[in-house]
């Protein structure tokens, strides 16, 4: 098993946990229990924090960080589709399902998006309901709204 390191960064009212292996970024999120097997090692996370800070400061619109993800084939398809949503734009779950040529898999797409381990970096906050309303986000709806506002 790969070594797993973490540090935190404060955003809004939350601490974002940032975890990585020697290969790349593995987790960005608000749920501390997701990093229970990680070692606190800020020096190993600096490059990731720097890029996330640049994004939060509106100095960066696209992440270039190496990642280390364990996903299903469907999740990988969905995550790759999410990465194509331009900064400052949104898509619906239906549009993502259509983009990956699975127009009837809207619920499966939503489930895959809900398992996104890299908040901000894989921009699931850019996905909204068909009616234009904000829908679930593991960082909370307030964080989702803040990220969308940040990108406007």
XYZ file of N, CA and C in Angstrom:
456
model
N 0.840 -1.194 0.000
C 0.000 0.000 0.000
C 0.883 1.254 0.000
N 0.500 2.229 -0.793
C 1.267 3.468 -0.900
C 1.151 4.293 0.372
N 2.219 5.051 0.663
C 2.145 5.986 1.777
C 1.150 7.076 1.425
N 0.430 7.550 2.420
C -0.659 8.496 2.254
C -0.387 9.657 3.204
N -0.280 10.878 2.688
C 0.070 12.068 3.467
C -1.056 13.092 3.381
N -1.146 13.956 4.400
C -2.188 14.985 4.331
C -1.760 16.272 5.023
N -2.507 17.308 4.703
C -2.449 18.606 5.366
C -3.833 19.227 5.158
N -4.047 20.399 5.709
C -5.332 21.074 5.560
C -5.123 22.488 5.038
N -6.209 23.013 4.500
C -6.259 24.408 4.081
C -7.643 24.908 4.483
N -7.717 26.117 4.964
C -9.002 26.650 5.412
C -9.682 27.373 4.245
N -10.960 27.064 4.047
C -11.758 27.722 3.004
C -13.149 27.930 3.557
N -13.593 29.176 3.559
C -14.874 29.546 4.148
C -14.886 29.099 5.608
N -15.880 28.361 5.986
C -15.994 27.897 7.370
C -15.438 26.489 7.545
N -14.763 25.986 6.534
C -14.343 24.585 6.527
C -12.836 24.424 6.465
N -12.380 23.309 6.980
C -11.030 22.855 6.697
C -11.139 21.866 5.560
N -10.401 22.109 4.497
C -10.319 21.151 3.410
C -9.129 20.260 3.699
N -9.351 18.976 3.669
C -8.279 18.014 3.856
C -7.719 17.680 2.486
N -6.409 17.732 2.376
C -5.724 17.464 1.124
C -4.789 16.299 1.386
N -4.978 15.214 0.653
C -4.158 14.029 0.853
C -3.570 13.573 -0.477
N -2.373 13.032 -0.393
C -1.680 12.581 -1.593
C -0.813 11.372 -1.279
N -0.487 10.663 -2.325
C 0.516 9.604 -2.260
C 1.778 10.164 -2.909
N 2.802 9.352 -3.016
C 4.003 9.800 -3.727
C 3.730 9.967 -5.216
N 2.634 9.398 -5.704
C 2.266 9.471 -7.115
C 1.468 10.728 -7.451
N 0.577 11.147 -6.548
C -0.233 12.319 -6.849
C -1.327 12.552 -5.834
N -2.122 13.565 -6.113
C -3.222 13.977 -5.254
C -4.297 12.901 -5.226
N -4.725 12.520 -4.016
C -5.695 11.439 -3.875
C -7.010 11.886 -3.253
N -7.001 12.994 -2.512
C -8.233 13.425 -1.846
C -8.185 14.916 -1.550
N -9.281 15.602 -1.855
C -9.532 16.974 -1.417
C -10.984 16.997 -0.983
N -11.221 17.279 0.285
C -12.596 17.291 0.759
C -12.698 17.729 2.198
N -13.920 17.710 2.695
C -14.185 18.207 4.040
C -14.308 17.099 5.079
N -14.303 15.868 4.642
C -14.550 14.766 5.562
C -13.241 14.204 6.107
N -12.961 14.522 7.360
C -11.709 14.116 7.983
C -11.538 12.598 8.010
N -12.633 11.870 8.190
C -12.510 10.408 8.288
C -11.963 9.773 7.012
N -12.018 10.487 5.899
C -11.497 9.948 4.638
C -9.970 9.841 4.650
N -9.326 10.522 5.593
C -7.857 10.507 5.630
C -7.328 9.820 6.884
N -8.132 8.981 7.515
C -7.750 8.368 8.793
C -6.453 7.577 8.723
N -6.072 7.054 7.563
C -4.844 6.277 7.463
C -3.665 7.112 6.963
N -3.869 8.410 6.826
C -2.815 9.281 6.297
C -1.934 9.819 7.415
N -0.721 10.186 7.048
C 0.238 10.787 7.963
C 0.257 12.292 7.723
N 0.165 13.073 8.794
C 0.259 14.531 8.668
C 1.665 14.876 8.193
N 1.774 15.439 7.001
C 3.079 15.746 6.405
C 2.956 16.945 5.479
N 2.867 18.151 6.039
C 2.682 19.351 5.211
C 3.709 19.504 4.094
N 4.932 19.085 4.338
C 5.986 19.233 3.334
C 5.708 18.402 2.076
N 4.941 17.327 2.205
C 4.611 16.477 1.056
C 3.397 17.024 0.284
N 2.690 17.973 0.883
C 1.430 18.466 0.319
C 1.580 19.890 -0.234
N 2.710 20.509 -0.038
C 2.911 21.911 -0.419
C 2.545 22.199 -1.868
N 2.987 21.378 -2.802
C 2.705 21.680 -4.217
C 1.207 21.649 -4.504
N 0.495 20.779 -3.808
C -0.951 20.692 -4.003
C -1.657 21.888 -3.368
N -1.228 22.230 -2.166
C -1.825 23.394 -1.489
C -1.585 24.665 -2.291
N -0.393 24.812 -2.851
C -0.077 26.018 -3.621
C -1.024 26.172 -4.809
N -1.293 25.075 -5.507
C -2.171 25.172 -6.672
C -3.622 25.401 -6.240
N -4.047 24.768 -5.179
C -5.412 24.984 -4.674
C -5.576 26.421 -4.194
N -4.580 26.940 -3.492
C -4.632 28.354 -3.065
C -4.719 29.286 -4.271
N -3.935 29.001 -5.302
C -3.961 29.838 -6.511
C -5.365 29.827 -7.124
N -6.005 28.659 -7.147
C -7.380 28.584 -7.642
C -8.314 29.428 -6.767
N -8.212 29.259 -5.459
C -9.096 29.991 -4.542
C -8.847 31.495 -4.583
N -7.656 31.909 -5.007
C -7.320 33.324 -5.143
C -7.566 33.851 -6.556
N -8.227 33.061 -7.382
C -8.557 33.415 -8.772
C -7.315 33.623 -9.644
N -6.233 32.963 -9.298
C -5.004 33.055 -10.078
C -4.832 31.857 -11.007
N -5.718 30.868 -10.884
C -5.608 29.625 -11.638
C -7.003 29.169 -12.033
N -7.169 28.778 -13.281
C -8.489 28.317 -13.721
C -8.501 26.837 -14.101
N -7.344 26.215 -14.172
C -7.262 24.808 -14.538
C -6.124 24.158 -13.759
N -6.421 23.040 -13.126
C -5.425 22.340 -12.328
C -4.514 21.485 -13.201
N -3.244 21.412 -12.808
C -2.264 20.609 -13.535
C -1.621 19.554 -12.630
N -2.150 19.403 -11.436
C -1.582 18.492 -10.452
C -1.637 17.035 -10.899
N -0.598 16.255 -10.591
C -0.724 14.815 -10.815
C -1.719 14.240 -9.811
N -2.475 13.242 -10.230
C -3.465 12.633 -9.343
C -3.195 11.143 -9.193
N -3.736 10.590 -8.145
C -3.641 9.159 -7.866
C -5.028 8.703 -7.431
N -5.827 8.282 -8.412
C -7.219 7.923 -8.156
C -7.466 6.433 -8.335
N -8.292 5.902 -7.467
C -8.820 4.547 -7.647
C -10.300 4.721 -7.963
N -10.672 4.413 -9.200
C -12.053 4.637 -9.615
C -12.559 3.459 -10.440
N -13.850 3.441 -10.621
C -14.453 2.490 -11.547
C -14.361 3.090 -12.955
N -14.539 2.274 -13.981
C -14.526 2.828 -15.338
C -15.576 3.930 -15.543
N -16.788 3.748 -14.997
C -17.811 4.780 -15.139
C -17.389 6.060 -14.419
N -16.881 5.943 -13.205
C -16.433 7.130 -12.485
C -15.358 7.865 -13.283
N -14.427 7.128 -13.845
C -13.366 7.759 -14.632
C -13.944 8.504 -15.829
N -14.910 7.905 -16.524
C -15.569 8.589 -17.638
C -16.215 9.888 -17.171
N -16.936 9.812 -16.047
C -17.631 10.984 -15.518
C -16.617 12.041 -15.081
N -15.582 11.644 -14.359
C -14.583 12.607 -13.884
C -13.886 13.288 -15.065
N -13.583 12.525 -16.109
C -12.969 13.131 -17.297
C -13.920 14.120 -17.960
N -15.203 13.805 -17.974
C -16.189 14.743 -18.532
C -16.260 16.015 -17.684
N -16.223 15.860 -16.364
C -16.279 17.030 -15.487
C -15.100 17.964 -15.742
N -13.949 17.397 -16.016
C -12.748 18.221 -16.262
C -12.867 19.055 -17.529
N -13.805 18.708 -18.408
C -13.972 19.482 -19.643
C -14.914 20.673 -19.469
N -15.574 20.769 -18.334
C -16.471 21.912 -18.109
C -15.602 23.149 -17.894
N -15.720 24.141 -18.746
C -14.870 25.324 -18.602
C -15.115 26.066 -17.286
N -14.062 26.663 -16.800
C -14.100 27.514 -15.617
C -15.210 28.542 -15.799
N -16.054 28.687 -14.788
C -17.115 29.680 -14.827
C -18.387 29.217 -15.508
N -18.414 27.979 -16.019
C -19.603 27.458 -16.672
C -20.168 26.296 -15.864
N -21.404 25.930 -16.166
C -22.035 24.787 -15.515
C -22.615 23.858 -16.564
N -22.860 22.626 -16.129
C -23.543 21.627 -16.941
C -24.545 20.925 -16.043
N -25.519 20.263 -16.651
C -26.469 19.477 -15.875
C -26.004 18.018 -15.845
N -26.600 17.263 -14.937
C -26.310 15.828 -14.870
C -26.668 15.161 -16.194
N -27.773 15.585 -16.787
C -28.199 15.043 -18.078
C -27.158 15.321 -19.147
N -26.624 16.520 -19.173
C -25.608 16.859 -20.172
C -24.351 16.010 -19.996
N -23.971 15.748 -18.752
C -22.796 14.901 -18.513
C -23.083 13.475 -18.983
N -24.272 12.952 -18.683
C -24.651 11.610 -19.129
C -24.614 11.521 -20.660
N -25.119 12.546 -21.319
C -25.099 12.568 -22.785
C -23.670 12.669 -23.311
N -22.837 13.456 -22.637
C -21.450 13.642 -23.069
C -20.669 12.325 -23.050
N -20.966 11.470 -22.087
C -20.246 10.191 -22.013
C -21.012 9.074 -22.750
N -21.977 9.480 -23.576
C -22.767 8.539 -24.395
C -23.538 7.526 -23.552
N -24.070 7.985 -22.434
C -24.916 7.160 -21.572
C -26.139 8.001 -21.169
N -26.957 8.401 -22.144
C -28.042 9.340 -21.863
C -29.080 8.834 -20.862
N -29.172 7.537 -20.668
C -30.138 6.999 -19.716
C -29.532 6.772 -18.328
N -28.280 7.104 -18.175
C -27.570 6.826 -16.923
C -27.414 8.066 -16.042
N -28.411 8.935 -16.043
C -28.312 10.182 -15.288
C -28.106 9.908 -13.796
N -28.837 8.964 -13.235
C -28.668 8.642 -11.810
C -27.288 8.069 -11.526
N -26.820 7.201 -12.390
C -25.473 6.629 -12.214
C -24.414 7.716 -12.301
N -24.618 8.668 -13.190
C -23.707 9.811 -13.297
C -23.729 10.605 -11.994
N -24.912 10.848 -11.455
C -25.022 11.565 -10.179
C -24.320 10.829 -9.048
N -24.466 9.519 -9.025
C -23.801 8.711 -8.000
C -22.285 8.807 -8.152
N -21.801 8.725 -9.382
C -20.359 8.833 -9.635
C -19.838 10.203 -9.198
N -20.576 11.241 -9.530
C -20.167 12.593 -9.143
C -20.111 12.703 -7.626
N -21.063 12.086 -6.935
C -21.081 12.111 -5.476
C -19.893 11.412 -4.844
N -19.194 10.584 -5.597
C -18.020 9.877 -5.087
C -16.711 10.562 -5.483
N -16.805 11.746 -6.052
C -15.611 12.487 -6.465
C -14.702 12.739 -5.262
N -13.487 12.204 -5.271
C -12.588 12.407 -4.138
C -11.762 13.688 -4.231
N -11.879 14.413 -5.332
C -11.041 15.596 -5.523
C -11.888 16.851 -5.749
N -12.564 17.299 -4.674
C -13.349 18.527 -4.794
C -12.455 19.644 -5.313
N -13.018 20.557 -6.047
C -12.349 21.666 -6.688
C -11.546 21.205 -7.896
N -10.671 20.212 -7.717
C -9.764 19.771 -8.767
C -10.528 19.079 -9.896
N -11.429 18.178 -9.555
C -12.383 17.627 -10.519
C -13.671 18.399 -10.234
N -14.005 19.354 -11.087
C -15.000 20.381 -10.738
C -16.459 19.919 -10.734
N -16.796 19.051 -9.806
C -18.189 18.597 -9.694
C -19.108 19.717 -9.211
N -18.536 20.773 -8.651
C -19.367 21.908 -8.233
C -19.993 22.610 -9.442
N -19.507 22.333 -10.622
C -20.031 22.949 -11.839
C -21.233 22.201 -12.410
N -21.687 21.165 -11.710
C -22.838 20.397 -12.180
C -24.059 20.783 -11.353
N -25.122 21.147 -12.063
C -26.347 21.608 -11.409
C -27.539 20.778 -11.907
N -28.646 20.929 -11.250
C -29.857 20.226 -11.657
C -30.395 20.746 -12.978
N -31.207 19.931 -13.627
C -31.790 20.297 -14.919
C -32.613 21.577 -14.817
N -33.192 21.815 -13.634
C -34.003 23.018 -13.415
C -33.157 24.246 -13.079
N -31.828 24.088 -13.113
C -30.929 25.206 -12.841
C -30.599 25.400 -11.373
N -31.172 24.577 -10.514
C -30.924 24.710 -9.070
C -29.679 23.943 -8.664
N -29.078 24.424 -7.578
C -27.927 23.723 -7.021
C -28.410 22.455 -6.343
N -27.678 21.398 -6.565
C -28.018 20.110 -5.959
C -26.864 19.688 -5.059
N -26.960 18.534 -4.468
C -25.999 18.054 -3.483
C -24.538 18.273 -3.825
N -23.768 18.438 -2.789
C -22.328 18.633 -2.906
C -21.729 18.184 -1.590
N -20.713 17.342 -1.634
C -20.195 16.787 -0.375
C -19.581 17.855 0.518
N -19.194 18.987 -0.038
C -18.691 20.091 0.774
C -19.806 20.983 1.288
N -21.040 20.695 0.894
C -22.196 21.491 1.291
C -22.592 22.462 0.192
N -23.874 22.773 0.149
C -24.403 23.681 -0.880
C -23.782 25.077 -0.772
N -23.515 25.532 0.444
C -22.901 26.864 0.603
C -21.526 26.906 -0.055
N -20.754 25.835 0.094
C -19.443 25.797 -0.546
C -19.591 25.743 -2.062
N -20.538 24.961 -2.540
C -20.773 24.875 -3.987
C -21.106 26.248 -4.537
N -22.015 26.969 -3.867
C -22.388 28.318 -4.313
C -21.186 29.249 -4.285
N -20.374 29.141 -3.245
C -19.173 29.989 -3.142
C -18.192 29.707 -4.273
N -18.008 28.439 -4.617
C -17.092 28.106 -5.712
C -17.616 28.610 -7.043
N -18.921 28.473 -7.270
C -19.495 28.986 -8.512
C -19.388 30.510 -8.577
N -19.603 31.170 -7.457
C -19.464 32.634 -7.404
C -18.019 33.050 -7.625
N -17.091 32.302 -7.061
C -15.669 32.579 -7.230
C -15.280 32.563 -8.708
N -15.891 31.654 -9.450
C -15.556 31.484 -10.857
C -16.271 32.471 -11.788
N -17.213 33.237 -11.279
C -17.936 34.187 -12.143
C -17.107 35.424 -12.392
